mmCIF file of C-alpha atoms in Angstrom:
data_model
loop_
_atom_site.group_PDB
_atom_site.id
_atom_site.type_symbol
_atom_site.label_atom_id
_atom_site.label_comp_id
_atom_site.label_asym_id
_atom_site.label_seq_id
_atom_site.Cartn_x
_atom_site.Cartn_y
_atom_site.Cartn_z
ATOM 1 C CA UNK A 204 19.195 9.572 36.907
ATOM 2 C CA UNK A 205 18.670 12.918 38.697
ATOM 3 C CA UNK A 206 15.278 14.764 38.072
ATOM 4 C CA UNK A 207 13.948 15.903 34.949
ATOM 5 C CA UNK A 208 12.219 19.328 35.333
ATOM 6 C CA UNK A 209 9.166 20.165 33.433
ATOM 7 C CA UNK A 210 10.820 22.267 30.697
ATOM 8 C CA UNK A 211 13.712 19.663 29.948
ATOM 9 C CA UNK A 212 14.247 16.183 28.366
ATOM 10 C CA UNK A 213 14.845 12.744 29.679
ATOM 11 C CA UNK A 214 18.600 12.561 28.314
ATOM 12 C CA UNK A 215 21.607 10.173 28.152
ATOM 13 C CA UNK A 216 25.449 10.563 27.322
ATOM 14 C CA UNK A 217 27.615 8.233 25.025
ATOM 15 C CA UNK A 218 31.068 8.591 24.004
ATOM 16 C CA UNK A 219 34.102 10.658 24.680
ATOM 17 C CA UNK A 220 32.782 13.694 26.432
ATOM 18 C CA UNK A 221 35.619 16.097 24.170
ATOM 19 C CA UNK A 222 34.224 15.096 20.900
ATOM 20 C CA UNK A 223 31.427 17.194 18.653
ATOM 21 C CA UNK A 224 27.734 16.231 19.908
ATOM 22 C CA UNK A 225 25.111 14.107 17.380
ATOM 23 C CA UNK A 226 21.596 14.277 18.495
ATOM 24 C CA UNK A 227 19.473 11.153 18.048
ATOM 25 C CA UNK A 228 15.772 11.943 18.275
ATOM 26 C CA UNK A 229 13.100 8.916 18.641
ATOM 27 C CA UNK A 230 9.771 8.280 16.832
ATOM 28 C CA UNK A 231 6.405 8.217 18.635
ATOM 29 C CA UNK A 232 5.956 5.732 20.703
ATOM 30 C CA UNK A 233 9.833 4.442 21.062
ATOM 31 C CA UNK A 234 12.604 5.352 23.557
ATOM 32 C CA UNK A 235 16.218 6.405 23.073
ATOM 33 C CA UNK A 236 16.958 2.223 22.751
ATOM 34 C CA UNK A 237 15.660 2.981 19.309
ATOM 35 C CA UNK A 238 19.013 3.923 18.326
ATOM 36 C CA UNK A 239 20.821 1.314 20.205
ATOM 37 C CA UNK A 240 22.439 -0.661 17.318
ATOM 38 C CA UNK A 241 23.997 2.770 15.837
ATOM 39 C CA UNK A 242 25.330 3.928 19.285
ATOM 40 C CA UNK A 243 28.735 1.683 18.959
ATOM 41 C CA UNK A 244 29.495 2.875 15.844
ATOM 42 C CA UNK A 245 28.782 6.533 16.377
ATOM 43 C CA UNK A 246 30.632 7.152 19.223
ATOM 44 C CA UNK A 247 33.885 6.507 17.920
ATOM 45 C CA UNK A 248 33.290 9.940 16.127
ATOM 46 C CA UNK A 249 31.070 12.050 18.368
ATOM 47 C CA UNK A 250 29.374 12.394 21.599
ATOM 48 C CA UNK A 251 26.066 10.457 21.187
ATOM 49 C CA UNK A 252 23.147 12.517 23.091
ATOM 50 C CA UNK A 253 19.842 10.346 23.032
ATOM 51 C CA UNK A 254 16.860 11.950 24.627
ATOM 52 C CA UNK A 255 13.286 10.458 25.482
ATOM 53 C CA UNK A 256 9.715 12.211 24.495
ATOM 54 C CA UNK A 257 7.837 12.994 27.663
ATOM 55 C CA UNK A 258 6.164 10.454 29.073
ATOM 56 C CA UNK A 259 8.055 7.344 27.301
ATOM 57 C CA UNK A 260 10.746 5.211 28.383
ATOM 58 C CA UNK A 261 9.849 6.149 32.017
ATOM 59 C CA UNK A 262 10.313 9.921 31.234
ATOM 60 C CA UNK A 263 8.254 12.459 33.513
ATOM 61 C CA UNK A 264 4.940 13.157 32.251
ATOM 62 C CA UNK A 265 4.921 16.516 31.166
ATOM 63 C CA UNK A 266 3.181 17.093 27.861
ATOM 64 C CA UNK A 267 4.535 18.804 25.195
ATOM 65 C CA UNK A 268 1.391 19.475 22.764
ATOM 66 C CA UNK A 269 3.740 21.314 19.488
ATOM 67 C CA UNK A 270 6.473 19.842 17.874
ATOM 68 C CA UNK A 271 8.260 23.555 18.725
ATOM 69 C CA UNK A 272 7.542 22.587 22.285
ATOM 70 C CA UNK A 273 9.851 19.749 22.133
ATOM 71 C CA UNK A 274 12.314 21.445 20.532
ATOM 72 C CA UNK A 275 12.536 24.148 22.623
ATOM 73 C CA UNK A 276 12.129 22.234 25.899
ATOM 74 C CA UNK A 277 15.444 20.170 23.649
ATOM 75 C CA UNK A 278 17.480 23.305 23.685
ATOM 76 C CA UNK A 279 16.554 23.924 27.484
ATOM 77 C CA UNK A 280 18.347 20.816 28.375
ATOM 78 C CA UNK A 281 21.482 21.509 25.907
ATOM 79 C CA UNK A 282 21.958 24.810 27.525
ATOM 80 C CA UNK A 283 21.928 23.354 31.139
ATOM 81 C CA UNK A 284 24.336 20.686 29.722
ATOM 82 C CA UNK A 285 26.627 23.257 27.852
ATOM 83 C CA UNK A 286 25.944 21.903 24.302
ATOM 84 C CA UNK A 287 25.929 25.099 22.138
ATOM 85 C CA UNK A 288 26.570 23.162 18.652
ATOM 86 C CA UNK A 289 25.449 19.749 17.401
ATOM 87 C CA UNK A 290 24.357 17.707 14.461
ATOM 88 C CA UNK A 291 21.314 16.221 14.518
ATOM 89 C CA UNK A 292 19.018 13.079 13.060
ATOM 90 C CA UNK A 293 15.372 12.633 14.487
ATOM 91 C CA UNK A 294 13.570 9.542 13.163
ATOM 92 C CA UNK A 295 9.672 10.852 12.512
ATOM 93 C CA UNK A 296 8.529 13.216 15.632
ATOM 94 C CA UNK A 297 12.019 13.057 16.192
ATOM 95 C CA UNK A 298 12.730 14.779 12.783
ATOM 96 C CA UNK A 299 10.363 16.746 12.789
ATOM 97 C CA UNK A 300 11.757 18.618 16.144
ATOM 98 C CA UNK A 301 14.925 18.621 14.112
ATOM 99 C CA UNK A 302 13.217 20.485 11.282
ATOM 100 C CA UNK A 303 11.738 22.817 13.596
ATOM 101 C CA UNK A 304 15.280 23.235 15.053
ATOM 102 C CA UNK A 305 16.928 23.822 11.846
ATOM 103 C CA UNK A 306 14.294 26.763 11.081
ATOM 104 C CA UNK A 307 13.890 28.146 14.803
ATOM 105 C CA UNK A 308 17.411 27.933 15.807
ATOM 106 C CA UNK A 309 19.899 27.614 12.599
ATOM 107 C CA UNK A 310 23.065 28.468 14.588
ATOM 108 C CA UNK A 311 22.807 25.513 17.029
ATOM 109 C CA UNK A 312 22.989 23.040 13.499
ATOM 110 C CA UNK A 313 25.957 21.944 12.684
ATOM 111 C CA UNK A 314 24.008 18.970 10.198
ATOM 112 C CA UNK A 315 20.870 17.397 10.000
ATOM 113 C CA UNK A 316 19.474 13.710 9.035
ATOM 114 C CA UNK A 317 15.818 13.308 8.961
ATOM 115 C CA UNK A 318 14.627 9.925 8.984
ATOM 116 C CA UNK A 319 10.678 8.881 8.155
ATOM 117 C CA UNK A 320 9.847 12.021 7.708
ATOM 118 C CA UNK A 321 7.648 14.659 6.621
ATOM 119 C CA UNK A 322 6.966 18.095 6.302
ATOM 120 C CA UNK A 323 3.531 17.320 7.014
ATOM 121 C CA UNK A 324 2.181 13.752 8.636
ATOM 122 C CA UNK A 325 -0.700 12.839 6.710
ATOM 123 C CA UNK A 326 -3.763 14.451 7.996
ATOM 124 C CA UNK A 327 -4.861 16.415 11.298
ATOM 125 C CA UNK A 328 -7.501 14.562 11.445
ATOM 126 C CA UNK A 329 -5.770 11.284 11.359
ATOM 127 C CA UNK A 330 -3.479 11.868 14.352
ATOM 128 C CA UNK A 331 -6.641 13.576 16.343
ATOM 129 C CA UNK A 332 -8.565 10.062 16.010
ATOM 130 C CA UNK A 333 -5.426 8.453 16.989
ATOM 131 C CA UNK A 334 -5.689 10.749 19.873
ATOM 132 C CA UNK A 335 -9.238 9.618 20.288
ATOM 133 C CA UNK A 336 -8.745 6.262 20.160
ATOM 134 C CA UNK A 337 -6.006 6.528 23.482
ATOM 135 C CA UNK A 338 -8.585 8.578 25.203
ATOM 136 C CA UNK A 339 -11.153 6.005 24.815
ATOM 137 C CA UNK A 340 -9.365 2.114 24.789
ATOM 138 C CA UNK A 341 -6.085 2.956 26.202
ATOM 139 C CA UNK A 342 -2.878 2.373 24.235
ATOM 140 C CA UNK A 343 -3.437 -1.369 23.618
ATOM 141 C CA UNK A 344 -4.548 -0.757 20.076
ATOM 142 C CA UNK A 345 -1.723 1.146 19.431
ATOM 143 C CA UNK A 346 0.575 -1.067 20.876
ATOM 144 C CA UNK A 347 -0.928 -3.889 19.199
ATOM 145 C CA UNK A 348 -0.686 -2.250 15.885
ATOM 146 C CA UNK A 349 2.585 -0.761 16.097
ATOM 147 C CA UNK A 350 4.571 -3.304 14.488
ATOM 148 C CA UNK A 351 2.615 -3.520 11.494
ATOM 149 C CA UNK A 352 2.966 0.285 11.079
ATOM 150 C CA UNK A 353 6.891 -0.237 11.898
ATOM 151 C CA UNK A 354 8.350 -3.205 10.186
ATOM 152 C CA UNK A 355 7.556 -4.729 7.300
ATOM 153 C CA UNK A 356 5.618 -8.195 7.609
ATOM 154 C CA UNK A 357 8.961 -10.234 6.674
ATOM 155 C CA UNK A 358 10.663 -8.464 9.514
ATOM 156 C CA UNK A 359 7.963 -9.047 11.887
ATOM 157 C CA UNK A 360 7.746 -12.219 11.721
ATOM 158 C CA UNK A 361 11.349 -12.826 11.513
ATOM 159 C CA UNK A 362 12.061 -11.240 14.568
ATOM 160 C CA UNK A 363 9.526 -11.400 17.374
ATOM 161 C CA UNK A 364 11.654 -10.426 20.442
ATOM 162 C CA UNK A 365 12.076 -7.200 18.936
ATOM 163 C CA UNK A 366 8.378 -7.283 17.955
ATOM 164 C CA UNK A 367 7.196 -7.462 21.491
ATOM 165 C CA UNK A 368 9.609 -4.914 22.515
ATOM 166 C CA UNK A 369 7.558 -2.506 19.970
ATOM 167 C CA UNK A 370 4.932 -3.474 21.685
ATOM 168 C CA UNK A 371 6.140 -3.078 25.066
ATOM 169 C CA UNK A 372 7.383 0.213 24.294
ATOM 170 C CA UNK A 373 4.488 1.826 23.308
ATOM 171 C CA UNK A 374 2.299 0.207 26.543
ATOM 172 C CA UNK A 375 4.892 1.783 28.339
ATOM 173 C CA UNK A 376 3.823 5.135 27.328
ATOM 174 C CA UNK A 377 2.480 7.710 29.103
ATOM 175 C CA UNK A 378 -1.120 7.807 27.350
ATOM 176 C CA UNK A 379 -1.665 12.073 28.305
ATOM 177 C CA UNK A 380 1.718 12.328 26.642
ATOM 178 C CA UNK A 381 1.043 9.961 23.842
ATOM 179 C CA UNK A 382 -2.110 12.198 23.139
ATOM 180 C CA UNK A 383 -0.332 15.124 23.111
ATOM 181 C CA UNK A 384 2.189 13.879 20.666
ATOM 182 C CA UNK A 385 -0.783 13.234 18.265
ATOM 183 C CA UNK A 386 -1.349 16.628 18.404
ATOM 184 C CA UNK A 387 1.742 18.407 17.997
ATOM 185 C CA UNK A 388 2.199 16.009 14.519
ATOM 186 C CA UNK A 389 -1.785 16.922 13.591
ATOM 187 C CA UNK A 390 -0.151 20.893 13.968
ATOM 188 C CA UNK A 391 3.012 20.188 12.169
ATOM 189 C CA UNK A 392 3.125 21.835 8.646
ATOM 190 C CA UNK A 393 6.112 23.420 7.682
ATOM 191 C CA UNK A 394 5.990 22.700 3.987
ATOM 192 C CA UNK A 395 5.956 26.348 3.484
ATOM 193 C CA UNK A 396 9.316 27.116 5.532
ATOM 194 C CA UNK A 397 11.588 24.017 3.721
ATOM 195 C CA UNK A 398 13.387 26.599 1.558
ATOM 196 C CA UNK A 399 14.439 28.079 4.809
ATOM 197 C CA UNK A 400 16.555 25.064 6.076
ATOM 198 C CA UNK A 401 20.132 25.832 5.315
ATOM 199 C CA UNK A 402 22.183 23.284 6.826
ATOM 200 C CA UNK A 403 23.271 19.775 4.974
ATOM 201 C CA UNK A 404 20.300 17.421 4.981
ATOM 202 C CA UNK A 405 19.975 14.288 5.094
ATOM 203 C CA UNK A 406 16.192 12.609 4.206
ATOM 204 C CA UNK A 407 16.742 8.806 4.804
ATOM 205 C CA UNK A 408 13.714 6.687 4.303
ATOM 206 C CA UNK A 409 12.581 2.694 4.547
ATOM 207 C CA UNK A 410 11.601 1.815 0.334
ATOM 208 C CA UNK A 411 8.471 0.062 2.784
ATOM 209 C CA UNK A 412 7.416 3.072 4.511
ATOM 210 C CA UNK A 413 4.011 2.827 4.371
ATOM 211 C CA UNK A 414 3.443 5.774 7.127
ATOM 212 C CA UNK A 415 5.677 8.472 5.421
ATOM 213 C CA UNK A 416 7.220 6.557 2.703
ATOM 214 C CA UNK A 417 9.497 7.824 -0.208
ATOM 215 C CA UNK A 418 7.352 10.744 -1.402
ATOM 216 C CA UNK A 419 7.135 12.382 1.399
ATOM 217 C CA UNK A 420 10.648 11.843 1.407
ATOM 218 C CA UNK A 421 11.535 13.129 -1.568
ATOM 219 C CA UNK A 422 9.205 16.427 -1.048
ATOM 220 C CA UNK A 423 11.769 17.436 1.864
ATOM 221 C CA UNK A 424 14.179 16.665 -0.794
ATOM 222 C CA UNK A 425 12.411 19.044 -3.594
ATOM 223 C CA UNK A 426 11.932 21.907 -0.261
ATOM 224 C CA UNK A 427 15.419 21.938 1.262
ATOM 225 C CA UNK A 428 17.906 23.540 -0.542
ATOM 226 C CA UNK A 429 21.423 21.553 0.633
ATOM 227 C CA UNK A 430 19.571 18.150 1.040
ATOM 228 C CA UNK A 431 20.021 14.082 -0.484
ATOM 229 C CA UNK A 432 17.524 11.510 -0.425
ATOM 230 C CA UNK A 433 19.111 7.536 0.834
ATOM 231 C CA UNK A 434 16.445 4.900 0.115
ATOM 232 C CA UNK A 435 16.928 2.174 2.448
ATOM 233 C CA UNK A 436 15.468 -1.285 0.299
ATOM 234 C CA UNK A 437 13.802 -4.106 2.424
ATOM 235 C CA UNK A 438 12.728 -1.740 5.510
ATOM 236 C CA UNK A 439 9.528 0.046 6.367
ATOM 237 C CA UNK A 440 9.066 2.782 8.902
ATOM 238 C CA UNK A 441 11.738 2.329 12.200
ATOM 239 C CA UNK A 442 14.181 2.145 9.792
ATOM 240 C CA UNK A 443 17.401 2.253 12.453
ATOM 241 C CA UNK A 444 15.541 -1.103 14.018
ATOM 242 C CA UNK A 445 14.794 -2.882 10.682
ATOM 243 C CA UNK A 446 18.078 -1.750 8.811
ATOM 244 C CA UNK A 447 20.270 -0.905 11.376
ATOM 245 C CA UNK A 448 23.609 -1.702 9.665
ATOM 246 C CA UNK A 449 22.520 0.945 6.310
ATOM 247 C CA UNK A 450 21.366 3.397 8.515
ATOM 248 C CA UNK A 451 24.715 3.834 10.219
ATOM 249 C CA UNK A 452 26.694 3.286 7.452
ATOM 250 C CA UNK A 453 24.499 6.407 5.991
ATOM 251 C CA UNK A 454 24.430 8.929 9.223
ATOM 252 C CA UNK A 455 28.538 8.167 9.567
ATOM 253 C CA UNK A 456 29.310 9.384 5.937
ATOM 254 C CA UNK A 457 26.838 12.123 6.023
ATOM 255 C CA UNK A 458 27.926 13.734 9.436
ATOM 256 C CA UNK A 459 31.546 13.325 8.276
ATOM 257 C CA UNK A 460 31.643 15.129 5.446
ATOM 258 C CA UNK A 461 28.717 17.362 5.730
ATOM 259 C CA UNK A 462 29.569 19.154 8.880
ATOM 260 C CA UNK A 463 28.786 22.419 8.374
ATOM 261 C CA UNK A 464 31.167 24.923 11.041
ATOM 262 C CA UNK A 465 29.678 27.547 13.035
ATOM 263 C CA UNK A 466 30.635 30.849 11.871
ATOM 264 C CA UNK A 467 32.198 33.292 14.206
ATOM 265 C CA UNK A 468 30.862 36.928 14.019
ATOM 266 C CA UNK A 469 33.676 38.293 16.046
ATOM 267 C CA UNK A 470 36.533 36.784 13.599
ATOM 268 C CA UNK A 471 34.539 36.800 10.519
ATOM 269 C CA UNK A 472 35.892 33.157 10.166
ATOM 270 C CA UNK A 473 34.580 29.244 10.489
ATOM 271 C CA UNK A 474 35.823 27.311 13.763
ATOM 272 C CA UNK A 475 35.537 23.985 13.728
ATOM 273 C CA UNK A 476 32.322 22.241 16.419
ATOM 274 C CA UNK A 477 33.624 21.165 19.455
ATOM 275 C CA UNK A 478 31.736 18.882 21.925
ATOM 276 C CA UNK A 479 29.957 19.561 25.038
ATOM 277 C CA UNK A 480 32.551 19.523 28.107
ATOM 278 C CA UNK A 481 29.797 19.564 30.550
ATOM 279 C CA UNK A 482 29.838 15.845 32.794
ATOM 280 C CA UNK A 483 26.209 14.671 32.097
ATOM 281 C CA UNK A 484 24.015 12.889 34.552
ATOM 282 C CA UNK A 485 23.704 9.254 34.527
ATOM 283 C CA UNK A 486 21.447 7.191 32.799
ATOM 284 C CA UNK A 487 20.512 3.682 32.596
ATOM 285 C CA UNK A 488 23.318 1.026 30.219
ATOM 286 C CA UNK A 489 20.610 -0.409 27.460
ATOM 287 C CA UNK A 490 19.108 -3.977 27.106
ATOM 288 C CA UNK A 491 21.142 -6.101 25.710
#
């Protein structure tokens, strides 16, 4: 993987390189393997881009301390790759970049799916004590208590290789960028702007979700005009992990028929999205 500079993402490529580009955001405190079960599927339609938040999945340290940070330091690394048009789903920090991409940058959008998410993440204060916590133990407690915000109990318990790998992902973590993180979601309000979001929405959330479960869910619903809500039963927060079969099946059909086309000023027409034709660097093949 070459270098990432400081105003760019940790990225990686999947699927034919002439097909229309779908974004796949992560959650705080995960990698791009998040999505690993829905890559196969994906790219038989589109060009899968994954990206990692600073600092995690061995990303360069570099932290991003707004949610329009991310985004824009997102479209920094599209442009240098060519990408001028995409769809997008983000699964929690990850959605909420792609909310602040639908609002900041509404041309680039071809669709959006937001996943666990929120127009606003509980309380600034909450995520600033998460903050203080890192500062003062480390990210052990987090670590340790990820999978109980994450999965539900059944799940957990059910599965502990991919328990540990929560685990392991979030000791992983950069902690500076990890703090950081916590502040750009204690910042993050955009309830106000929702009307403002005009391309197809998805709002996908785990029936479980005990971090931002279905009302918050269905408030992004209520606020964006062109949106659906998809309850996913039996799953709790890292929905694509828990339910990854129902989460596919549900970003397929919605970025198949709900791809909005990028209008062209100079024609006064529609033309179809077309994929990124820029090679991209290489990246690391996923655990098994």
């Amino acid at each position: 993987m070459s270098e990432t500079p400081p105003n760019t993402l940790q990225y990686r490529f999947d699927g034919p390189e002439d097909a229309p580009v779908l974004i796949l955001g992560p959650s705080l405190g995960t990698t791009w393997h998040m999505w690993d079960r829905q890559v196969p599927e994906l790219t038989r339609q589109w060009r899968v881009f994954r990206f990692d938040l600073p600092g995690h999945g061995g990303a360069p340290a570099h932290p991003a301390d707004s949610v329009a940070e991310l985004a824009e330091r997102l479209l920094a690394t599209l442009e240098g790759l060519g990408v001028q048009r995409f769809g997008y789903a983000g699964c929690a920090l990850g959605g909420a970049v792609g909310i602040e991409l639908a609002l900041r940058h509404p041309e680039r959008l071809a669709s959006l799916a937001l996943i666990a998410a929120s127009p606003r993440f509980g309380s600034a204060d909450e995520f600033r004590r998460r903050g203080v916590i890192v500062r003062t133990n480390g990210l052990d407690p987090m670590a340790r208590s990820a999978p109980e915000r994450w999965f539900t109990g059944g799940f957990a318990a059910a599965q502990p290789a991919i328990t540990e790998w929560a685990v392991q992902m979030v000791r992983t973590t950069d902690p500076g960028c990890y703090i950081a993180a916590c502040e750009a979601l204690a910042s993050f309000d955009v309830r106000a702007g929702l009307g403002s979001v005009g391309v197809p929405t998805l709002v996908l959330v785990g029936s479980e979700d005990q971090v931002t479960g279905p009302a918050e869910a269905r408030n992004l619903v209520a606020g964006i005009p062109d949106a659906r809500l998809a309850v996913v039963p039996g799953a709790s927060h890292l929905v694509p992990v828990e339910q990854p079969a129902a989460v596919t099946d549900l970003l397929v059909r919605h970025f198949s028929t709900a791809w909005q086309p990028a209008y062209d000023s100079s024609t006064g027409q529609v033309a179809l999205p077309t994929g990124a034709v820029a090679r991209p660097t290489s990246a690391p093949v996923p655990a098994a």
